Amino acid sequence: MIKDEKMKQIKASTKEWEETTVDKAISRFPERKEEFTTGSGLKVDRIYTPENIEELDYEEDLGYPGHFPYTRGVQPTMYRGRLWTMRMYAGFATAAESNKRYKYLVEQGSTGLSVAFDLPTQIGYDSNHPLAEGEVGKVGVAIDSLKDMELLFEGIPLDKVSTSMTINAPAAVLLAMYIAVAEKQGVSQDKLRGTIQNDILKEYIARGTYIFPTEPSMRLITNIFEYCSKSVPKWNTISISGYHIREAGSTAAQEVGFTIADGIAYVEAAIKAGLDVDSFAPRLSFFFNAHNDLLEEVSKYRAARRLWARIMKDRFGAKNPKSMMLKFHTQTGGSTLTAQQPENNVVRVAIQTLAAVLGGTQSLHTNSKDEALALPSEKSVRTALRTQQIVAHESGVTNTIDPLAGSYYVEAKTDEIEEKAMEYIKKIDEIGGAPKAIDMGYIQKEIMDAAYRYQKEMESGETIVVGMNKFQSEKEVQSDLLKVDPAVGEMQKQKIEKLKEERDNRGVSNKLNALRTACESDENVIPYIIDAVKEYATLGEICGVMREVFGEYEQAVML
């Protein structure tokens, strides 16, 4: 904090600079816009000085990396000690084809796996279900049973890799399959490292791959918290996702506010279920987007860390420092990629990679240039991974911790995003928490309004997207796009038929009945799901039992 006399001098000299030097320059060369804003619409001043951060207290608001409030990072040495996990998101067609892609990525230097599941898997249907027709293997890998999961990780030692699975409504089932595969490899549960997304609230808000109503969905999540705290202690039991909230059109502050409000709801649900906050909170993790406004994005990550630390300490009374650390994965912004001039996406992803790294991410997936057109090709995936490796080893930004700290602009924007995010959290608290705010459509409407404003700005040309609404060129034909063979669906159907002929169907029936009884009681259902998976009950059969007991969620209609 700068002393009063010095601050007065700075204010006076800034005013003098504005009235003389700036006014003279503007009279000759007007500025490009009357008002400048960030990618999220926050006003950007002409210049930032100590005046913008005169209330900033270094010890209270910034501190040191690895120390509360973790604004500058959750590890004391950050990337000087260990680089972030380069976790490339992949999965398509069959388990065998995805397995080849995973092995390729590991050979190319990827340090973590991230599984993309197809749409039927994400909503708990087997590939032979009528609603799965035409969608099998399209946006991710088809996983119908433990057989598929065994193929997916064949030759990949699960005690040596960290695996992330982007799965939500049926997260318990896919985690059970992963545990079962590990056991077949001789790997005990306590050695498994990774993350399941397991964030159902953002599905109701932004993404739509939900199955069950909010109450049983929250029960499944807290069952996972409880089970993993005892049996799979190195596993991150949830990745509370702002990524999809941002993809749906939110601002940076909304991404932080709504994501942390969801996090608060999960913590409250777990405490209500009888868990001590410090028994599960250290394994909570977050998932954020990286967009093109580099400095706003860096500020967003710093604001989120500080906000979460204060909430966990002050609101929930967490004692364990790890409970207060916001650890997060980042993915570059899928919604920022353009089908026009796709090579421009390489540059966008590089900027977004820098934002994530300068903001202190723990792991990162970089999108491929062709993803606005199709699933990424092997060549474009390699370029996306190389982007991370170049930033890590050639850019120099990993040599010091939080290199943008102290920037008047970054610190001012960090404060502003934290303040605006907190306003959303307070509003959601007044409504009665995130689940109620979702059920009444408040969060969805706020995101829709922000998305509409951005769309209008883009259509008017106020916001420029290079190659799309300005600097256009003739349409180029992309010839090297990845195409999923339509025969994948038929192959999966045949595999399910063969599985049901060969397995012990009486044993499957018994395990499914036991699961049904557990769902109807207050028991933790995870052990029963694991038992059913090991008998080769399919994903659809297991989710079918839970559908019968829990029912299905119906989205509120917003007028």
XYZ file of C-alpha atoms in Angstrom:
559
model
C 0.000 0.000 0.000
C 1.490 3.325 -1.057
C 1.696 6.129 1.509
C -0.886 8.935 1.281
C 1.512 11.692 0.171
C 2.999 9.561 -2.578
C -0.490 8.545 -3.764
C -1.534 12.202 -3.957
C 1.476 12.917 -6.154
C 0.645 9.982 -8.438
C -2.994 11.102 -8.784
C -1.921 14.638 -9.572
C 0.683 13.606 -12.138
C -1.765 11.195 -13.792
C -4.321 13.983 -14.137
C -1.684 16.289 -15.575
C -0.612 13.617 -18.087
C -4.256 13.110 -19.165
C -4.918 16.836 -19.617
C -1.742 17.652 -21.490
C 0.036 14.786 -23.222
C -2.998 12.553 -23.821
C -5.438 15.272 -24.881
C -2.888 16.627 -27.331
C -2.300 13.179 -28.820
C -6.024 12.418 -29.109
C -6.695 15.720 -30.865
C -4.356 14.544 -33.634
C -4.946 10.774 -33.537
C -8.296 9.785 -31.944
C -8.412 6.475 -30.140
C -9.877 3.503 -32.034
C -12.927 3.246 -29.761
C -14.794 5.463 -27.343
C -14.652 2.687 -24.760
C -12.416 -0.368 -24.562
C -13.530 -3.563 -22.847
C -12.196 -7.010 -22.047
C -13.435 -10.098 -23.869
C -16.111 -10.336 -21.163
C -17.200 -6.733 -21.443
C -15.432 -5.260 -18.397
C -14.314 -1.689 -18.962
C -10.591 -1.232 -19.609
C -9.098 2.115 -18.575
C -6.529 3.884 -20.700
C -3.803 3.337 -18.125
C -3.455 1.612 -14.771
C -1.377 3.112 -11.971
C -0.889 2.536 -8.248
C -4.143 4.457 -7.807
C -6.070 1.443 -9.153
C -4.697 -0.842 -6.458
C -4.174 1.562 -3.564
C -6.204 -0.685 -1.236
C -4.195 -3.801 -2.137
C -2.534 -5.381 0.887
C 0.312 -7.645 -0.205
C 0.176 -10.009 2.777
C -3.634 -10.262 2.875
C -4.470 -10.204 -0.839
C -1.438 -11.712 -2.548
C 0.937 -13.388 -0.148
C 3.355 -16.008 -1.425
C 2.905 -19.081 -3.628
C 1.848 -22.042 -1.516
C 0.509 -19.719 1.217
C -3.024 -18.494 1.920
C -4.852 -16.971 0.037
C -2.970 -18.720 -2.817
C -3.497 -15.836 -5.254
C 0.000 -16.423 -6.608
C -0.276 -20.202 -6.885
C -0.918 -23.330 -4.846
C 2.638 -24.710 -4.911
C 5.612 -22.928 -3.345
C 7.825 -23.276 -6.438
C 5.150 -23.812 -9.124
C 6.701 -24.698 -12.509
C 10.286 -24.283 -11.281
C 9.697 -27.564 -9.460
C 7.375 -29.430 -11.814
C 5.553 -28.442 -14.979
C 1.792 -28.735 -15.273
C 0.368 -32.060 -16.470
C -0.004 -31.982 -20.245
C -3.277 -33.843 -20.320
C -4.524 -34.274 -23.880
C -8.253 -34.963 -24.171
C -8.988 -37.769 -26.613
C -11.422 -40.526 -27.409
C -13.368 -41.585 -30.472
C -14.970 -44.618 -32.108
C -14.047 -47.855 -30.325
C -11.976 -48.496 -27.221
C -9.281 -50.155 -29.355
C -8.915 -47.102 -31.639
C -8.827 -44.708 -28.678
C -6.221 -46.909 -26.997
C -3.945 -46.388 -30.021
C -4.397 -42.606 -29.773
C -3.547 -42.649 -26.038
C -0.363 -44.622 -26.660
C 0.564 -42.192 -29.447
C 0.047 -39.194 -27.158
C 2.180 -40.750 -24.414
C 4.929 -41.409 -26.981
C 4.729 -37.734 -28.036
C 5.235 -36.509 -24.470
C 1.737 -36.206 -23.009
C 2.002 -36.639 -19.234
C -1.645 -37.438 -18.521
C -4.598 -39.074 -20.234
C -8.023 -37.482 -20.557
C -10.928 -39.588 -21.794
C -13.694 -38.221 -24.025
C -16.813 -40.400 -24.023
C -19.446 -40.531 -26.738
C -22.895 -39.058 -26.149
C -24.726 -42.341 -25.378
C -22.126 -43.166 -22.712
C -22.467 -39.672 -21.221
C -26.210 -40.137 -20.732
C -26.049 -43.736 -19.544
C -27.245 -45.643 -22.613
C -25.659 -48.685 -24.223
C -24.724 -48.487 -27.897
C -27.673 -50.707 -28.853
C -30.262 -48.381 -27.310
C -32.556 -46.713 -29.900
C -31.520 -43.230 -28.673
C -27.862 -44.092 -29.375
C -28.477 -44.614 -33.082
C -26.095 -42.505 -35.171
C -24.179 -41.192 -32.146
C -21.985 -44.149 -31.221
C -18.296 -43.197 -31.116
C -18.914 -39.765 -32.669
C -17.808 -37.245 -30.015
C -15.853 -39.672 -27.881
C -15.245 -43.341 -27.216
C -18.140 -45.785 -26.724
C -17.931 -47.595 -23.380
C -20.695 -50.138 -22.800
C -19.091 -52.456 -20.261
C -15.945 -53.402 -18.405
C -14.839 -55.216 -21.601
C -14.566 -51.863 -23.377
C -12.756 -50.284 -20.438
C -10.232 -53.141 -20.431
C -9.532 -52.509 -24.126
C -9.323 -48.749 -23.598
C -6.446 -49.086 -21.131
C -4.775 -52.201 -22.523
C -1.010 -51.851 -22.200
C -1.318 -48.661 -20.148
C -0.234 -49.256 -16.522
C -2.751 -47.441 -14.335
C -0.297 -47.062 -11.455
C 1.985 -45.039 -13.750
C -0.452 -42.609 -15.413
C -2.881 -39.991 -14.205
C -6.255 -40.271 -15.936
C -9.037 -37.731 -16.216
C -12.509 -38.796 -17.319
C -14.994 -36.237 -18.601
C -18.090 -37.995 -17.338
C -20.832 -36.663 -15.103
C -24.243 -38.294 -14.648
C -22.837 -41.873 -14.865
C -19.481 -40.906 -13.277
C -19.853 -43.528 -10.527
C -20.157 -46.296 -13.123
C -17.121 -45.244 -15.159
C -15.049 -44.826 -12.000
C -16.115 -48.330 -10.948
C -14.973 -49.685 -14.313
C -11.611 -47.921 -13.945
C -11.145 -49.412 -10.468
C -12.013 -52.864 -11.828
C -9.507 -52.548 -14.708
C -6.817 -51.502 -12.242
C -7.519 -54.537 -10.065
C -7.156 -56.795 -13.115
C -3.770 -55.144 -13.698
C -2.833 -55.821 -10.070
C -3.035 -52.147 -9.118
C -4.727 -51.412 -5.786
C -7.233 -48.569 -5.467
C -4.981 -46.516 -3.200
C -2.437 -46.165 -6.035
C -4.840 -44.728 -8.600
C -4.381 -41.077 -9.586
C -6.749 -39.028 -11.663
C -10.022 -37.161 -11.802
C -13.635 -37.736 -12.698
C -15.520 -34.623 -13.715
C -18.610 -35.716 -11.748
C -20.079 -32.179 -11.835
C -23.805 -32.580 -12.427
C -24.835 -29.019 -11.545
C -23.105 -27.556 -14.577
C -24.900 -30.163 -16.711
C -28.214 -28.686 -15.642
C -26.823 -25.194 -16.225
C -24.997 -25.443 -19.523
C -24.314 -28.823 -21.041
C -27.380 -31.049 -20.818
C -25.964 -34.559 -20.306
C -27.880 -35.166 -17.097
C -29.900 -38.251 -16.160
C -31.278 -38.094 -12.631
C -32.998 -35.302 -10.645
C -30.835 -33.004 -8.524
C -31.300 -34.757 -5.156
C -30.244 -38.305 -6.153
C -27.513 -36.817 -8.362
C -26.062 -34.995 -5.354
C -26.329 -38.215 -3.358
C -24.255 -40.096 -5.959
C -21.621 -37.374 -5.814
C -21.350 -37.432 -2.022
C -21.259 -41.260 -2.130
C -18.202 -40.947 -4.400
C -16.621 -38.412 -2.013
C -17.106 -40.776 0.911
C -15.940 -43.931 -0.866
C -12.828 -42.368 -2.394
C -11.780 -40.602 0.821
C -11.348 -44.066 2.321
C -10.434 -46.306 -0.614
C -9.069 -44.143 -3.473
C -7.335 -41.332 -1.544
C -5.249 -39.987 -4.452
C -8.247 -39.577 -6.729
C -9.804 -36.168 -7.391
C -13.465 -36.946 -6.825
C -14.900 -34.004 -8.734
C -13.765 -31.427 -11.249
C -16.098 -28.507 -10.658
C -16.428 -27.120 -14.136
C -16.582 -23.540 -15.284
C -15.406 -24.653 -18.706
C -18.842 -25.525 -20.034
C -20.405 -22.490 -18.376
C -17.986 -20.326 -20.381
C -18.601 -22.364 -23.540
C -22.307 -21.600 -23.139
C -21.520 -17.877 -23.334
C -20.803 -16.651 -19.812
C -18.416 -13.859 -18.927
C -15.186 -14.525 -17.019
C -16.733 -13.276 -13.761
C -19.807 -15.472 -14.284
C -17.553 -18.453 -14.964
C -15.862 -17.931 -11.601
C -19.006 -17.004 -9.649
C -21.259 -19.798 -10.910
C -18.519 -22.429 -10.697
C -17.647 -21.558 -7.121
C -21.362 -21.438 -6.228
C -21.583 -25.029 -7.530
C -18.523 -25.882 -5.435
C -20.207 -24.433 -2.343
C -23.263 -26.622 -3.034
C -21.109 -29.763 -3.225
C -19.313 -28.926 0.012
C -22.635 -28.247 1.767
C -24.099 -31.525 0.484
C -21.090 -33.506 1.702
C -21.171 -31.869 5.147
C -24.916 -32.538 5.339
C -24.180 -36.193 4.541
C -21.951 -36.298 7.628
C -18.496 -35.824 6.109
C -15.893 -33.614 7.750
C -14.848 -30.839 5.385
C -11.152 -31.665 5.634
C -11.813 -35.336 4.838
C -12.921 -34.618 1.250
C -12.119 -30.992 0.346
C -8.408 -31.638 -0.440
C -9.535 -33.859 -3.353
C -11.880 -31.302 -4.903
C -10.583 -29.826 -8.129
C -11.793 -27.290 -10.682
C -11.889 -27.011 -14.457
C -11.697 -23.632 -16.190
C -11.734 -22.316 -19.730
C -9.000 -20.277 -21.404
C -10.192 -17.585 -23.811
C -8.342 -15.065 -25.946
C -8.197 -12.010 -23.657
C -4.933 -13.088 -22.115
C -4.710 -10.655 -19.205
C -8.366 -11.018 -18.226
C -7.958 -14.799 -18.179
C -4.845 -14.619 -15.991
C -6.724 -12.325 -13.603
C -9.677 -14.737 -13.578
C -7.585 -17.680 -12.370
C -5.927 -15.593 -9.658
C -9.305 -14.246 -8.482
C -10.803 -17.758 -8.367
C -7.952 -19.067 -6.214
C -8.236 -16.250 -3.706
C -12.031 -16.420 -3.538
C -12.130 -20.190 -2.964
C -9.453 -20.007 -0.257
C -11.384 -17.380 1.690
C -14.704 -19.218 1.323
C -13.266 -22.528 2.511
C -11.560 -20.909 5.472
C -14.213 -18.422 6.575
C -17.451 -20.090 5.525
C -16.674 -23.766 6.076
C -13.991 -23.553 8.747
C -11.496 -25.698 6.846
C -8.267 -26.242 8.775
C -6.224 -28.237 6.280
C -4.412 -25.848 3.892
C -5.085 -28.317 1.039
C -8.822 -27.803 1.570
C -8.352 -24.125 0.724
C -6.254 -24.637 -2.411
C -8.110 -24.230 -5.680
C -6.348 -26.712 -7.972
C -7.561 -26.584 -11.532
C -7.327 -28.086 -14.986
C -7.640 -25.792 -18.002
C -8.822 -26.439 -21.524
C -8.406 -23.909 -24.279
C -11.681 -22.425 -25.511
C -13.533 -24.654 -27.941
C -16.076 -21.919 -28.646
C -13.284 -19.572 -29.781
C -12.214 -21.868 -32.624
C -13.390 -20.977 -36.101
C -14.178 -23.231 -39.048
C -12.997 -20.349 -41.256
C -9.208 -20.261 -41.693
C -8.630 -23.045 -39.135
C -4.874 -22.424 -39.124
C -5.654 -19.236 -37.156
C -6.760 -21.504 -34.319
C -3.137 -22.498 -33.714
C -2.419 -18.878 -32.744
C -5.534 -18.653 -30.575
C -4.589 -21.824 -28.725
C -1.059 -20.509 -28.153
C -2.441 -17.323 -26.546
C -4.834 -19.362 -24.409
C -2.020 -21.705 -23.375
C -0.005 -18.716 -22.187
C -3.018 -17.456 -20.225
C -3.436 -20.790 -18.432
C 0.251 -21.082 -17.621
C 0.643 -17.472 -16.502
C -2.463 -18.021 -14.378
C -0.956 -21.064 -12.640
C -2.894 -24.079 -13.957
C -2.150 -27.588 -12.650
C -2.956 -29.355 -15.907
C -3.835 -28.319 -19.426
C -5.461 -29.622 -22.582
C -4.865 -27.704 -25.784
C -7.506 -27.920 -28.505
C -6.546 -28.803 -32.050
C -6.942 -26.420 -34.961
C -9.507 -28.566 -36.814
C -11.976 -29.115 -33.962
C -14.488 -26.618 -35.327
C -14.800 -28.982 -38.303
C -14.347 -32.514 -36.955
C -12.640 -34.632 -34.338
C -8.929 -33.749 -34.383
C -6.534 -35.563 -36.679
C -3.356 -37.115 -35.330
C -1.253 -34.364 -36.914
C -3.313 -31.517 -35.430
C -3.278 -33.182 -31.994
C 0.516 -33.299 -32.156
C 0.656 -29.569 -32.968
C -1.655 -28.840 -30.025
C 0.589 -30.804 -27.671
C 3.712 -29.157 -29.103
C 2.146 -25.770 -28.265
C 2.246 -26.673 -24.574
C 5.785 -28.021 -24.857
C 7.050 -24.855 -26.576
C 5.483 -22.649 -23.890
C 6.963 -24.903 -21.202
C 10.503 -25.119 -22.559
C 11.070 -22.132 -24.848
C 8.968 -19.161 -23.717
C 10.704 -18.460 -20.396
C 7.409 -17.815 -18.593
C 7.880 -20.881 -16.377
C 11.128 -19.620 -14.867
C 9.508 -17.432 -12.220
C 6.265 -17.735 -10.278
C 3.250 -15.572 -11.130
C 5.284 -13.249 -13.396
C 2.392 -10.807 -13.929
C 1.886 -10.149 -10.210
C 2.206 -6.484 -9.364
C 0.928 -5.364 -12.746
C -1.459 -2.543 -11.948
C -3.806 -3.810 -14.634
C -3.714 -7.495 -13.645
C -4.132 -6.758 -9.937
C -7.018 -4.351 -10.616
C -8.749 -6.891 -12.852
C -8.150 -9.684 -10.326
C -9.938 -7.565 -7.697
C -12.755 -6.656 -10.092
C -13.442 -10.245 -11.198
C -13.366 -11.465 -7.595
C -15.810 -8.732 -6.574
C -18.235 -9.430 -9.436
C -18.031 -13.199 -8.903
C -18.818 -12.686 -5.210
C -21.889 -10.652 -6.148
C -23.213 -13.660 -8.092
C -22.443 -15.998 -5.192
C -24.341 -13.742 -2.767
C -27.320 -13.617 -5.128
C -27.332 -17.426 -5.403
C -27.112 -17.687 -1.601
C -30.179 -15.435 -1.347
C -32.067 -17.729 -3.736
C -31.192 -20.736 -1.591
C -28.076 -22.185 -3.211
C -26.984 -23.346 -6.647
C -29.484 -26.241 -7.079
C -32.432 -23.904 -6.407
C -30.949 -21.174 -8.602
C -30.631 -23.763 -11.379
C -34.162 -25.111 -10.915
C -35.628 -21.601 -11.206
C -33.446 -20.845 -14.256
C -31.553 -17.879 -12.771
C -28.033 -19.039 -13.704
C -29.075 -20.211 -17.161
C -30.724 -16.862 -17.932
C -27.680 -14.860 -16.832
C -25.490 -16.917 -19.168
C -27.988 -16.636 -22.028
C -28.089 -12.857 -21.654
C -24.275 -12.639 -21.723
C -24.113 -14.908 -24.777
C -26.713 -12.771 -26.566
C -24.784 -9.561 -25.868
C -21.593 -11.107 -27.273
C -23.385 -12.406 -30.363
C -24.799 -8.937 -31.083
C -21.338 -7.363 -30.701
C -19.872 -9.911 -33.103
C -22.618 -9.458 -35.692
C -22.280 -5.672 -35.549
C -18.502 -5.894 -35.989
C -17.831 -4.272 -32.610
C -16.062 -7.493 -31.633
C -13.713 -8.744 -34.346
C -13.116 -12.444 -34.927
C -10.285 -12.711 -37.434
C -11.215 -14.715 -40.502
C -14.898 -14.862 -39.609
C -16.347 -11.336 -39.526
C -13.202 -9.533 -40.719
C -10.093 -10.386 -42.751
C -12.037 -13.081 -44.541
C -10.765 -15.180 -47.427
C -12.266 -17.645 -49.830
C -13.432 -20.864 -48.228
C -10.750 -23.530 -48.186
C -11.566 -27.230 -48.384
C -10.059 -29.281 -45.560
C -9.001 -32.669 -46.856
C -7.342 -34.273 -43.832
C -10.273 -34.379 -41.396
C -10.826 -37.389 -39.155
C -14.009 -39.320 -39.939
C -15.548 -41.947 -37.662
C -16.653 -45.086 -39.499
C -20.460 -45.470 -39.232
C -19.866 -49.210 -38.770
C -18.665 -48.484 -35.211
C -22.267 -48.531 -33.963
C -22.937 -51.966 -35.441
C -19.652 -53.309 -34.050
C -20.580 -52.127 -30.550
C -24.023 -53.734 -30.821
C -22.442 -57.063 -31.760
C -20.005 -56.800 -28.857
C -22.886 -56.274 -26.414
C -24.737 -59.320 -27.796
C -21.621 -61.474 -27.467
C -20.965 -60.199 -23.933
C -24.481 -61.110 -22.817
C -24.104 -64.602 -24.271
C -20.800 -65.251 -22.483
C -21.265 -63.645 -19.052
C -22.986 -65.090 -15.977
C -26.416 -63.501 -16.459
C -27.763 -64.836 -13.161
C -24.831 -63.216 -11.370
C -25.504 -59.948 -13.231
C -29.175 -60.064 -12.203
C -28.219 -60.608 -8.551
C -25.783 -57.693 -8.556
C -28.308 -55.378 -10.210
C -30.955 -56.345 -7.645
C -28.489 -55.619 -4.837
C -27.792 -52.227 -6.409
C -31.532 -51.515 -6.629
C -31.945 -52.268 -2.913
C -28.988 -49.995 -2.060
C -30.465 -47.168 -4.168
C -33.773 -47.513 -2.298
C -31.955 -47.241 1.057
C -29.460 -44.720 2.444
C -26.455 -46.967 1.777
C -23.432 -45.855 -0.204
C -24.091 -47.284 -3.670
C -20.499 -47.245 -4.977
C -19.503 -50.746 -3.725
C -22.647 -52.164 -5.351
C -21.853 -50.463 -8.663
C -18.315 -51.880 -8.536
C -19.732 -55.379 -7.919
C -22.127 -55.032 -10.866
C -19.371 -53.789 -13.166
C -17.140 -56.734 -12.286
C -19.944 -59.121 -13.328
C -19.975 -57.305 -16.694
C -23.298 -55.593 -16.199
C -23.469 -52.908 -18.883
C -23.521 -49.179 -18.356
C -27.087 -49.053 -19.637
C -28.237 -51.801 -17.284
C -26.711 -50.127 -14.232
C -28.036 -46.675 -15.141
C -31.375 -48.302 -15.956
C -31.703 -49.554 -12.384
C -30.927 -46.075 -11.056
C -33.393 -44.512 -13.518
C -36.121 -46.815 -12.144
C -35.395 -45.819 -8.537
C -34.375 -42.163 -8.906
C -36.399 -41.050 -11.931
C -35.141 -38.627 -14.604
C -34.518 -34.887 -14.513
C -36.743 -32.546 -16.502
C -35.288 -29.170 -17.405
C -37.306 -26.121 -16.364
C -38.730 -24.093 -19.249
C -37.460 -20.495 -19.191
C -39.757 -17.855 -20.645
